[in-house]
PDB file of N, CA and C in Angstrom:
ATOM      1  N   PRO A   1      -8.600  15.669   4.950  1.00 42.00           N
ATOM      2  CA  PRO A   1      -7.398  15.359   5.702  1.00 42.00           C
ATOM      3  C   PRO A   1      -6.971  13.914   5.479  1.00 42.00           C
ATOM      4  N   SER A   2      -5.697  13.688   5.540  1.00 42.00           N
ATOM      5  CA  SER A   2      -5.144  12.354   5.357  1.00 42.00           C
ATOM      6  C   SER A   2      -4.477  11.894   6.638  1.00 42.00           C
ATOM      7  N   LEU A   3      -4.418  10.602   6.814  1.00 43.00           N
ATOM      8  CA  LEU A   3      -3.753  10.009   7.964  1.00 43.00           C
ATOM      9  C   LEU A   3      -2.759   9.001   7.444  1.00 43.00           C
ATOM     10  N   TYR A   4      -1.500   9.176   7.800  1.00 43.00           N
ATOM     11  CA  TYR A   4      -0.490   8.186   7.456  1.00 43.00           C
ATOM     12  C   TYR A   4       0.140   7.719   8.753  1.00 43.00           C
ATOM     13  N   ILE A   5       0.029   6.456   9.012  1.00 48.00           N
ATOM     14  CA  ILE A   5       0.605   5.873  10.217  1.00 48.00           C
ATOM     15  C   ILE A   5       1.576   4.793   9.764  1.00 48.00           C
ATOM     16  N   GLU A   6       2.818   4.895  10.217  1.00 47.00           N
ATOM     17  CA  GLU A   6       3.811   3.913   9.797  1.00 47.00           C
ATOM     18  C   GLU A   6       3.458   2.515  10.297  1.00 47.00           C
ATOM     19  N   ARG A   7       3.015   2.399  11.530  1.00 53.00           N
ATOM     20  CA  ARG A   7       2.641   1.105  12.082  1.00 53.00           C
ATOM     21  C   ARG A   7       1.244   1.241  12.665  1.00 53.00           C
ATOM     22  N   VAL A   8       0.332   0.433  12.161  1.00 54.00           N
ATOM     23  CA  VAL A   8      -1.032   0.460  12.671  1.00 54.00           C
ATOM     24  C   VAL A   8      -1.515  -0.977  12.793  1.00 54.00           C
ATOM     25  N   TYR A   9      -2.336  -1.221  13.764  1.00 55.00           N
ATOM     26  CA  TYR A   9      -2.908  -2.533  13.974  1.00 55.00           C
ATOM     27  C   TYR A   9      -4.413  -2.400  13.748  1.00 55.00           C
ATOM     28  N   LEU A  10      -4.945  -3.239  12.884  1.00 57.00           N
ATOM     29  CA  LEU A  10      -6.368  -3.155  12.541  1.00 57.00           C
ATOM     30  C   LEU A  10      -7.114  -4.367  13.066  1.00 57.00           C
ATOM     31  N   THR A  11      -8.326  -4.124  13.525  1.00 57.00           N
ATOM     32  CA  THR A  11      -9.258  -5.202  13.830  1.00 57.00           C
ATOM     33  C   THR A  11     -10.581  -4.860  13.168  1.00 57.00           C
ATOM     34  N   ASN A  12     -11.324  -5.870  12.808  1.00 58.00           N
ATOM     35  CA  ASN A  12     -12.613  -5.675  12.160  1.00 58.00           C
ATOM     36  C   ASN A  12     -13.685  -6.240  13.086  1.00 58.00           C
ATOM     37  N   THR A  13     -14.509  -5.361  13.618  1.00 60.00           N
ATOM     38  CA  THR A  13     -15.561  -5.765  14.543  1.00 60.00           C
ATOM     39  C   THR A  13     -16.879  -5.154  14.097  1.00 60.00           C
ATOM     40  N   ARG A  14     -17.809  -5.996  13.682  1.00 71.00           N
ATOM     41  CA  ARG A  14     -19.164  -5.545  13.341  1.00 71.00           C
ATOM     42  C   ARG A  14     -19.185  -4.321  12.429  1.00 71.00           C
ATOM     43  N   ALA A  15     -18.564  -4.452  11.276  1.00 80.00           N
ATOM     44  CA  ALA A  15     -18.565  -3.411  10.244  1.00 80.00           C
ATOM     45  C   ALA A  15     -17.814  -2.153  10.651  1.00 80.00           C
ATOM     46  N   ILE A  16     -16.894  -2.290  11.599  1.00 82.00           N
ATOM     47  CA  ILE A  16     -16.065  -1.155  12.006  1.00 82.00           C
ATOM     48  C   ILE A  16     -14.610  -1.606  12.028  1.00 82.00           C
ATOM     49  N   LEU A  17     -13.752  -0.889  11.312  1.00 84.00           N
ATOM     50  CA  LEU A  17     -12.314  -1.113  11.427  1.00 84.00           C
ATOM     51  C   LEU A  17     -11.815  -0.238  12.559  1.00 84.00           C
ATOM     52  N   ARG A  18     -11.165  -0.834  13.501  1.00 81.00           N
ATOM     53  CA  ARG A  18     -10.577  -0.065  14.602  1.00 81.00           C
ATOM     54  C   ARG A  18      -9.077  -0.066  14.394  1.00 81.00           C
ATOM     55  N   TYR A  19      -8.462   1.093  14.561  1.00 81.00           N
ATOM     56  CA  TYR A  19      -7.014   1.133  14.420  1.00 81.00           C
ATOM     57  C   TYR A  19      -6.355   1.562  15.724  1.00 81.00           C
ATOM     58  N   TYR A  20      -5.187   0.987  15.920  1.00 80.00           N
ATOM     59  CA  TYR A  20      -4.424   1.166  17.148  1.00 80.00           C
ATOM     60  C   TYR A  20      -3.012   1.607  16.773  1.00 80.00           C
ATOM     61  N   ARG A  21      -2.494   2.617  17.428  1.00 80.00           N
ATOM     62  CA  ARG A  21      -1.168   3.135  17.104  1.00 80.00           C
ATOM     63  C   ARG A  21      -0.041   2.346  17.754  1.00 80.00           C
ATOM     64  N   SER A  22      -0.373   1.445  18.646  1.00 80.00           N
ATOM     65  CA  SER A  22       0.669   0.632  19.280  1.00 80.00           C
ATOM     66  C   SER A  22       0.095  -0.720  19.674  1.00 80.00           C
ATOM     67  N   ILE A  23       0.984  -1.681  19.834  1.00 80.00           N
ATOM     68  CA  ILE A  23       0.551  -3.008  20.244  1.00 80.00           C
ATOM     69  C   ILE A  23      -0.015  -2.969  21.666  1.00 80.00           C
ATOM     70  N   SER A  24       0.495  -2.070  22.506  1.00 85.00           N
ATOM     71  CA  SER A  24      -0.038  -1.975  23.871  1.00 85.00           C
ATOM     72  C   SER A  24      -1.476  -1.464  23.864  1.00 85.00           C
ATOM     73  N   LYS A  25      -1.789  -0.504  22.974  1.00 83.00           N
ATOM     74  CA  LYS A  25      -3.171  -0.025  22.863  1.00 83.00           C
ATOM     75  C   LYS A  25      -4.083  -1.147  22.366  1.00 83.00           C
ATOM     76  N   LEU A  26      -3.562  -1.964  21.447  1.00 82.00           N
ATOM     77  CA  LEU A  26      -4.335  -3.100  20.945  1.00 82.00           C
ATOM     78  C   LEU A  26      -4.632  -4.075  22.080  1.00 82.00           C
ATOM     79  N   ARG A  27      -3.633  -4.389  22.870  1.00 85.00           N
ATOM     80  CA  ARG A  27      -3.825  -5.310  23.988  1.00 85.00           C
ATOM     81  C   ARG A  27      -4.782  -4.758  25.041  1.00 85.00           C
ATOM     82  N   GLN A  28      -4.764  -3.435  25.218  1.00 89.00           N
ATOM     83  CA  GLN A  28      -5.665  -2.800  26.185  1.00 89.00           C
ATOM     84  C   GLN A  28      -7.085  -2.671  25.649  1.00 89.00           C
ATOM     85  N   GLY A  29      -7.237  -2.848  24.336  1.00 84.00           N
ATOM     86  CA  GLY A  29      -8.550  -2.668  23.719  1.00 84.00           C
ATOM     87  C   GLY A  29      -8.927  -1.204  23.623  1.00 84.00           C
ATOM     88  N   SER A  30      -7.916  -0.349  23.491  1.00 85.00           N
ATOM     89  CA  SER A  30      -8.128   1.095  23.453  1.00 85.00           C
ATOM     90  C   SER A  30      -7.787   1.639  22.061  1.00 85.00           C
ATOM     91  N   PRO A  31      -8.758   1.630  21.134  1.00 84.00           N
ATOM     92  CA  PRO A  31      -8.464   2.065  19.767  1.00 84.00           C
ATOM     93  C   PRO A  31      -8.134   3.550  19.675  1.00 84.00           C
ATOM     94  N   SER A  32      -7.280   3.872  18.707  1.00 85.00           N
ATOM     95  CA  SER A  32      -6.953   5.273  18.421  1.00 85.00           C
ATOM     96  C   SER A  32      -8.049   5.912  17.576  1.00 85.00           C
ATOM     97  N   GLY A  33      -8.811   5.082  16.881  1.00 85.00           N
ATOM     98  CA  GLY A  33      -9.909   5.586  16.064  1.00 85.00           C
ATOM     99  C   GLY A  33     -10.650   4.457  15.380  1.00 85.00           C
ATOM    100  N   ASN A  34     -11.702   4.808  14.668  1.00 86.00           N
ATOM    101  CA  ASN A  34     -12.565   3.849  13.982  1.00 86.00           C
ATOM    102  C   ASN A  34     -12.847   4.303  12.562  1.00 86.00           C
ATOM    103  N   VAL A  35     -13.069   3.333  11.692  1.00 88.00           N
ATOM    104  CA  VAL A  35     -13.532   3.606  10.337  1.00 88.00           C
ATOM    105  C   VAL A  35     -14.720   2.681  10.088  1.00 88.00           C
ATOM    106  N   SER A  36     -15.872   3.248   9.824  1.00 88.00           N
ATOM    107  CA  SER A  36     -17.046   2.448   9.507  1.00 88.00           C
ATOM    108  C   SER A  36     -16.902   1.884   8.096  1.00 88.00           C
ATOM    109  N   LEU A  37     -17.166   0.589   7.943  1.00 87.00           N
ATOM    110  CA  LEU A  37     -17.113  -0.003   6.604  1.00 87.00           C
ATOM    111  C   LEU A  37     -18.098   0.686   5.669  1.00 87.00           C
ATOM    112  N   TYR A  38     -19.210   1.171   6.215  1.00 89.00           N
ATOM    113  CA  TYR A  38     -20.226   1.835   5.400  1.00 89.00           C
ATOM    114  C   TYR A  38     -19.715   3.161   4.832  1.00 89.00           C
ATOM    115  N   ASP A  39     -18.687   3.720   5.451  1.00 93.00           N
ATOM    116  CA  ASP A  39     -18.161   5.017   5.026  1.00 93.00           C
ATOM    117  C   ASP A  39     -17.016   4.907   4.022  1.00 93.00           C
ATOM    118  N   ILE A  40     -16.492   3.697   3.803  1.00 94.00           N
ATOM    119  CA  ILE A  40     -15.377   3.540   2.861  1.00 94.00           C
ATOM    120  C   ILE A  40     -15.893   3.697   1.441  1.00 94.00           C
ATOM    121  N   GLN A  41     -15.309   4.659   0.726  1.00 94.00           N
ATOM    122  CA  GLN A  41     -15.697   4.936  -0.658  1.00 94.00           C
ATOM    123  C   GLN A  41     -14.873   4.126  -1.658  1.00 94.00           C
ATOM    124  N   SER A  42     -13.576   3.927  -1.347  1.00 95.00           N
ATOM    125  CA  SER A  42     -12.714   3.146  -2.232  1.00 95.00           C
ATOM    126  C   SER A  42     -11.518   2.604  -1.462  1.00 95.00           C
ATOM    127  N   VAL A  43     -10.955   1.549  -2.022  1.00 95.00           N
ATOM    128  CA  VAL A  43      -9.750   0.912  -1.490  1.00 95.00           C
ATOM    129  C   VAL A  43      -8.794   0.767  -2.659  1.00 95.00           C
ATOM    130  N   ARG A  44      -7.563   1.265  -2.494  1.00 92.00           N
ATOM    131  CA  ARG A  44      -6.599   1.212  -3.599  1.00 92.00           C
ATOM    132  C   ARG A  44      -5.269   0.635  -3.133  1.00 92.00           C
ATOM    133  N   ASP A  45      -4.710  -0.210  -3.975  1.00 90.00           N
ATOM    134  CA  ASP A  45      -3.381  -0.769  -3.766  1.00 90.00           C
ATOM    135  C   ASP A  45      -2.358   0.277  -4.205  1.00 90.00           C
ATOM    136  N   PHE A  46      -1.270   0.397  -3.445  1.00 84.00           N
ATOM    137  CA  PHE A  46      -0.204   1.319  -3.836  1.00 84.00           C
ATOM    138  C   PHE A  46       0.972   0.581  -4.442  1.00 84.00           C
ATOM    139  N   ASP A  47       1.695  -0.170  -3.643  1.00 87.00           N
ATOM    140  CA  ASP A  47       2.943  -0.764  -4.117  1.00 87.00           C
ATOM    141  C   ASP A  47       3.075  -2.231  -3.751  1.00 87.00           C
ATOM    142  N   GLY A  48       1.965  -2.873  -3.488  1.00 84.00           N
ATOM    143  CA  GLY A  48       2.021  -4.271  -3.102  1.00 84.00           C
ATOM    144  C   GLY A  48       1.988  -4.482  -1.602  1.00 84.00           C
ATOM    145  N   SER A  49       2.432  -3.491  -0.832  1.00 87.00           N
ATOM    146  CA  SER A  49       2.361  -3.591   0.623  1.00 87.00           C
ATOM    147  C   SER A  49       1.543  -2.456   1.229  1.00 87.00           C
ATOM    148  N   SER A  50       1.436  -1.350   0.528  1.00 89.00           N
ATOM    149  CA  SER A  50       0.672  -0.198   1.019  1.00 89.00           C
ATOM    150  C   SER A  50      -0.691  -0.144   0.345  1.00 89.00           C
ATOM    151  N   PHE A  51      -1.645   0.433   1.055  1.00 92.00           N
ATOM    152  CA  PHE A  51      -2.956   0.633   0.455  1.00 92.00           C
ATOM    153  C   PHE A  51      -3.618   1.855   1.057  1.00 92.00           C
ATOM    154  N   CYS A  52      -4.640   2.314   0.394  1.00 92.00           N
ATOM    155  CA  CYS A  52      -5.324   3.546   0.754  1.00 92.00           C
ATOM    156  C   CYS A  52      -6.808   3.245   0.946  1.00 92.00           C
ATOM    157  N   LEU A  53      -7.363   3.726   2.048  1.00 92.00           N
ATOM    158  CA  LEU A  53      -8.804   3.669   2.286  1.00 92.00           C
ATOM    159  C   LEU A  53      -9.328   5.088   2.200  1.00 92.00           C
ATOM    160  N   GLU A  54     -10.252   5.341   1.297  1.00 95.00           N
ATOM    161  CA  GLU A  54     -10.856   6.663   1.189  1.00 95.00           C
ATOM    162  C   GLU A  54     -12.262   6.611   1.757  1.00 95.00           C
ATOM    163  N   THR A  55     -12.539   7.529   2.687  1.00 94.00           N
ATOM    164  CA  THR A  55     -13.878   7.668   3.237  1.00 94.00           C
ATOM    165  C   THR A  55     -14.431   9.008   2.762  1.00 94.00           C
ATOM    166  N   SER A  56     -15.635   9.325   3.159  1.00 91.00           N
ATOM    167  CA  SER A  56     -16.221  10.598   2.747  1.00 91.00           C
ATOM    168  C   SER A  56     -15.513  11.787   3.381  1.00 91.00           C
ATOM    169  N   SER A  57     -14.782  11.558   4.484  1.00 92.00           N
ATOM    170  CA  SER A  57     -14.144  12.692   5.156  1.00 92.00           C
ATOM    171  C   SER A  57     -12.633  12.584   5.318  1.00 92.00           C
ATOM    172  N   ARG A  58     -12.064  11.387   5.126  1.00 92.00           N
ATOM    173  CA  ARG A  58     -10.633  11.203   5.351  1.00 92.00           C
ATOM    174  C   ARG A  58     -10.055  10.184   4.388  1.00 92.00           C
ATOM    175  N   THR A  59      -8.749  10.246   4.242  1.00 91.00           N
ATOM    176  CA  THR A  59      -8.020   9.243   3.485  1.00 91.00           C
ATOM    177  C   THR A  59      -6.992   8.626   4.422  1.00 91.00           C
ATOM    178  N   PHE A  60      -6.973   7.306   4.482  1.00 88.00           N
ATOM    179  CA  PHE A  60      -6.044   6.575   5.336  1.00 88.00           C
ATOM    180  C   PHE A  60      -5.031   5.867   4.452  1.00 88.00           C
ATOM    181  N   PHE A  61      -3.747   6.115   4.661  1.00 87.00           N
ATOM    182  CA  PHE A  61      -2.675   5.430   3.955  1.00 87.00           C
ATOM    183  C   PHE A  61      -2.080   4.416   4.922  1.00 87.00           C
ATOM    184  N   LEU A  62      -2.177   3.138   4.559  1.00 86.00           N
ATOM    185  CA  LEU A  62      -1.777   2.056   5.455  1.00 86.00           C
ATOM    186  C   LEU A  62      -0.739   1.168   4.784  1.00 86.00           C
ATOM    187  N   ARG A  63       0.128   0.589   5.579  1.00 85.00           N
ATOM    188  CA  ARG A  63       1.147  -0.314   5.072  1.00 85.00           C
ATOM    189  C   ARG A  63       1.075  -1.630   5.825  1.00 85.00           C
ATOM    190  N   ALA A  64       0.986  -2.715   5.074  1.00 85.00           N
ATOM    191  CA  ALA A  64       0.966  -4.055   5.658  1.00 85.00           C
ATOM    192  C   ALA A  64       2.404  -4.563   5.793  1.00 85.00           C
ATOM    193  N   ASN A  65       2.572  -5.628   6.543  1.00 84.00           N
ATOM    194  CA  ASN A  65       3.899  -6.211   6.722  1.00 84.00           C
ATOM    195  C   ASN A  65       4.397  -6.955   5.494  1.00 84.00           C
ATOM    196  N   SER A  66       3.481  -7.357   4.626  1.00 88.00           N
ATOM    197  CA  SER A  66       3.854  -8.124   3.438  1.00 88.00           C
ATOM    198  C   SER A  66       2.776  -7.955   2.376  1.00 88.00           C
ATOM    199  N   PRO A  67       3.108  -8.292   1.125  1.00 90.00           N
ATOM    200  CA  PRO A  67       2.083  -8.259   0.081  1.00 90.00           C
ATOM    201  C   PRO A  67       0.909  -9.211   0.369  1.00 90.00           C
ATOM    202  N   VAL A  68       1.184 -10.343   0.984  1.00 91.00           N
ATOM    203  CA  VAL A  68       0.113 -11.297   1.313  1.00 91.00           C
ATOM    204  C   VAL A  68      -0.837 -10.684   2.341  1.00 91.00           C
ATOM    205  N   GLU A  69      -0.278 -10.042   3.366  1.00 88.00           N
ATOM    206  CA  GLU A  69      -1.124  -9.397   4.371  1.00 88.00           C
ATOM    207  C   GLU A  69      -1.918  -8.247   3.752  1.00 88.00           C
ATOM    208  N   GLN A  70      -1.275  -7.484   2.885  1.00 90.00           N
ATOM    209  CA  GLN A  70      -1.965  -6.379   2.213  1.00 90.00           C
ATOM    210  C   GLN A  70      -3.144  -6.906   1.401  1.00 90.00           C
ATOM    211  N   ALA A  71      -2.921  -7.973   0.660  1.00 90.00           N
ATOM    212  CA  ALA A  71      -3.994  -8.556  -0.157  1.00 90.00           C
ATOM    213  C   ALA A  71      -5.132  -9.082   0.707  1.00 90.00           C
ATOM    214  N   SER A  72      -4.803  -9.568   1.919  1.00 89.00           N
ATOM    215  CA  SER A  72      -5.848 -10.094   2.803  1.00 89.00           C
ATOM    216  C   SER A  72      -6.753  -8.980   3.321  1.00 89.00           C
ATOM    217  N   TRP A  73      -6.306  -7.745   3.265  1.00 87.00           N
ATOM    218  CA  TRP A  73      -7.152  -6.597   3.630  1.00 87.00           C
ATOM    219  C   TRP A  73      -7.808  -5.969   2.402  1.00 87.00           C
ATOM    220  N   VAL A  74      -7.022  -5.742   1.355  1.00 91.00           N
ATOM    221  CA  VAL A  74      -7.530  -4.995   0.193  1.00 91.00           C
ATOM    222  C   VAL A  74      -8.627  -5.750  -0.540  1.00 91.00           C
ATOM    223  N   ALA A  75      -8.415  -7.022  -0.831  1.00 92.00           N
ATOM    224  CA  ALA A  75      -9.399  -7.782  -1.623  1.00 92.00           C
ATOM    225  C   ALA A  75     -10.778  -7.815  -0.968  1.00 92.00           C
ATOM    226  N   PRO A  76     -10.902  -8.216   0.305  1.00 89.00           N
ATOM    227  CA  PRO A  76     -12.252  -8.249   0.884  1.00 89.00           C
ATOM    228  C   PRO A  76     -12.870  -6.863   1.068  1.00 89.00           C
ATOM    229  N   LEU A  77     -12.053  -5.859   1.411  1.00 91.00           N
ATOM    230  CA  LEU A  77     -12.606  -4.509   1.560  1.00 91.00           C
ATOM    231  C   LEU A  77     -13.089  -3.976   0.217  1.00 91.00           C
ATOM    232  N   ASP A  78     -12.308  -4.198  -0.828  1.00 93.00           N
ATOM    233  CA  ASP A  78     -12.708  -3.741  -2.160  1.00 93.00           C
ATOM    234  C   ASP A  78     -13.969  -4.467  -2.618  1.00 93.00           C
ATOM    235  N   ASP A  79     -14.049  -5.771  -2.387  1.00 91.00           N
ATOM    236  CA  ASP A  79     -15.261  -6.531  -2.737  1.00 91.00           C
ATOM    237  C   ASP A  79     -16.474  -5.983  -1.999  1.00 91.00           C
ATOM    238  N   TYR A  80     -16.297  -5.699  -0.711  1.00 89.00           N
ATOM    239  CA  TYR A  80     -17.396  -5.158   0.078  1.00 89.00           C
ATOM    240  C   TYR A  80     -17.875  -3.826  -0.481  1.00 89.00           C
ATOM    241  N   VAL A  81     -16.943  -2.928  -0.806  1.00 92.00           N
ATOM    242  CA  VAL A  81     -17.312  -1.606  -1.335  1.00 92.00           C
ATOM    243  C   VAL A  81     -18.081  -1.769  -2.642  1.00 92.00           C
ATOM    244  N   LYS A  82     -17.609  -2.642  -3.523  1.00 92.00           N
ATOM    245  CA  LYS A  82     -18.290  -2.862  -4.810  1.00 92.00           C
ATOM    246  C   LYS A  82     -19.702  -3.426  -4.602  1.00 92.00           C
ATOM    247  N   LYS A  83     -19.822  -4.405  -3.720  1.00 90.00           N
ATOM    248  CA  LYS A  83     -21.151  -4.997  -3.465  1.00 90.00           C
ATOM    249  C   LYS A  83     -22.088  -3.991  -2.816  1.00 90.00           C
ATOM    250  N   ARG A  84     -21.566  -3.193  -1.886  1.00 87.00           N
ATOM    251  CA  ARG A  84     -22.413  -2.188  -1.230  1.00 87.00           C
ATOM    252  C   ARG A  84     -22.921  -1.177  -2.258  1.00 87.00           C
ATOM    253  N   LYS A  85     -22.075  -0.791  -3.200  1.00 87.00           N
ATOM    254  CA  LYS A  85     -22.506   0.143  -4.242  1.00 87.00           C
ATOM    255  C   LYS A  85     -23.584  -0.469  -5.120  1.00 87.00           C
ATOM    256  N   GLU A  86     -23.485  -1.777  -5.404  1.00 89.00           N
ATOM    257  CA  GLU A  86     -24.515  -2.463  -6.178  1.00 89.00           C
ATOM    258  C   GLU A  86     -25.835  -2.499  -5.427  1.00 89.00           C
ATOM    259  N   TRP A  87     -25.786  -2.768  -4.119  1.00 86.00           N
ATOM    260  CA  TRP A  87     -26.996  -2.865  -3.310  1.00 86.00           C
ATOM    261  C   TRP A  87     -27.710  -1.531  -3.190  1.00 86.00           C
ATOM    262  N   THR A  88     -26.951  -0.449  -3.176  1.00 85.00           N
ATOM    263  CA  THR A  88     -27.559   0.860  -2.952  1.00 85.00           C
ATOM    264  C   THR A  88     -27.924   1.585  -4.228  1.00 85.00           C
ATOM    265  N   SER A  89     -27.597   0.990  -5.384  1.00 77.00           N
ATOM    266  CA  SER A  89     -27.944   1.689  -6.634  1.00 77.00           C
ATOM    267  C   SER A  89     -29.159   1.096  -7.292  1.00 77.00           C
TER     268      SER A  89
END
């Protein structure tokens, strides 16, 4: 299954990405769901602002507000996935 959310707010807490469907949910600290960093299989850039997180059970299609914001998520997540694969092989 895939998840496409036009507007999502992400936070990174202790190897877990939490996503929120609204700014009010973010302020309340009430996440709509979680993605474990350990479960991310790949991170792919789409068009400079969009990116895809693939886990073992789901694919998340996300859009950042700008290419700079997108890069601030994609680069470290992709580095983490590559390093984790090196550590486990």
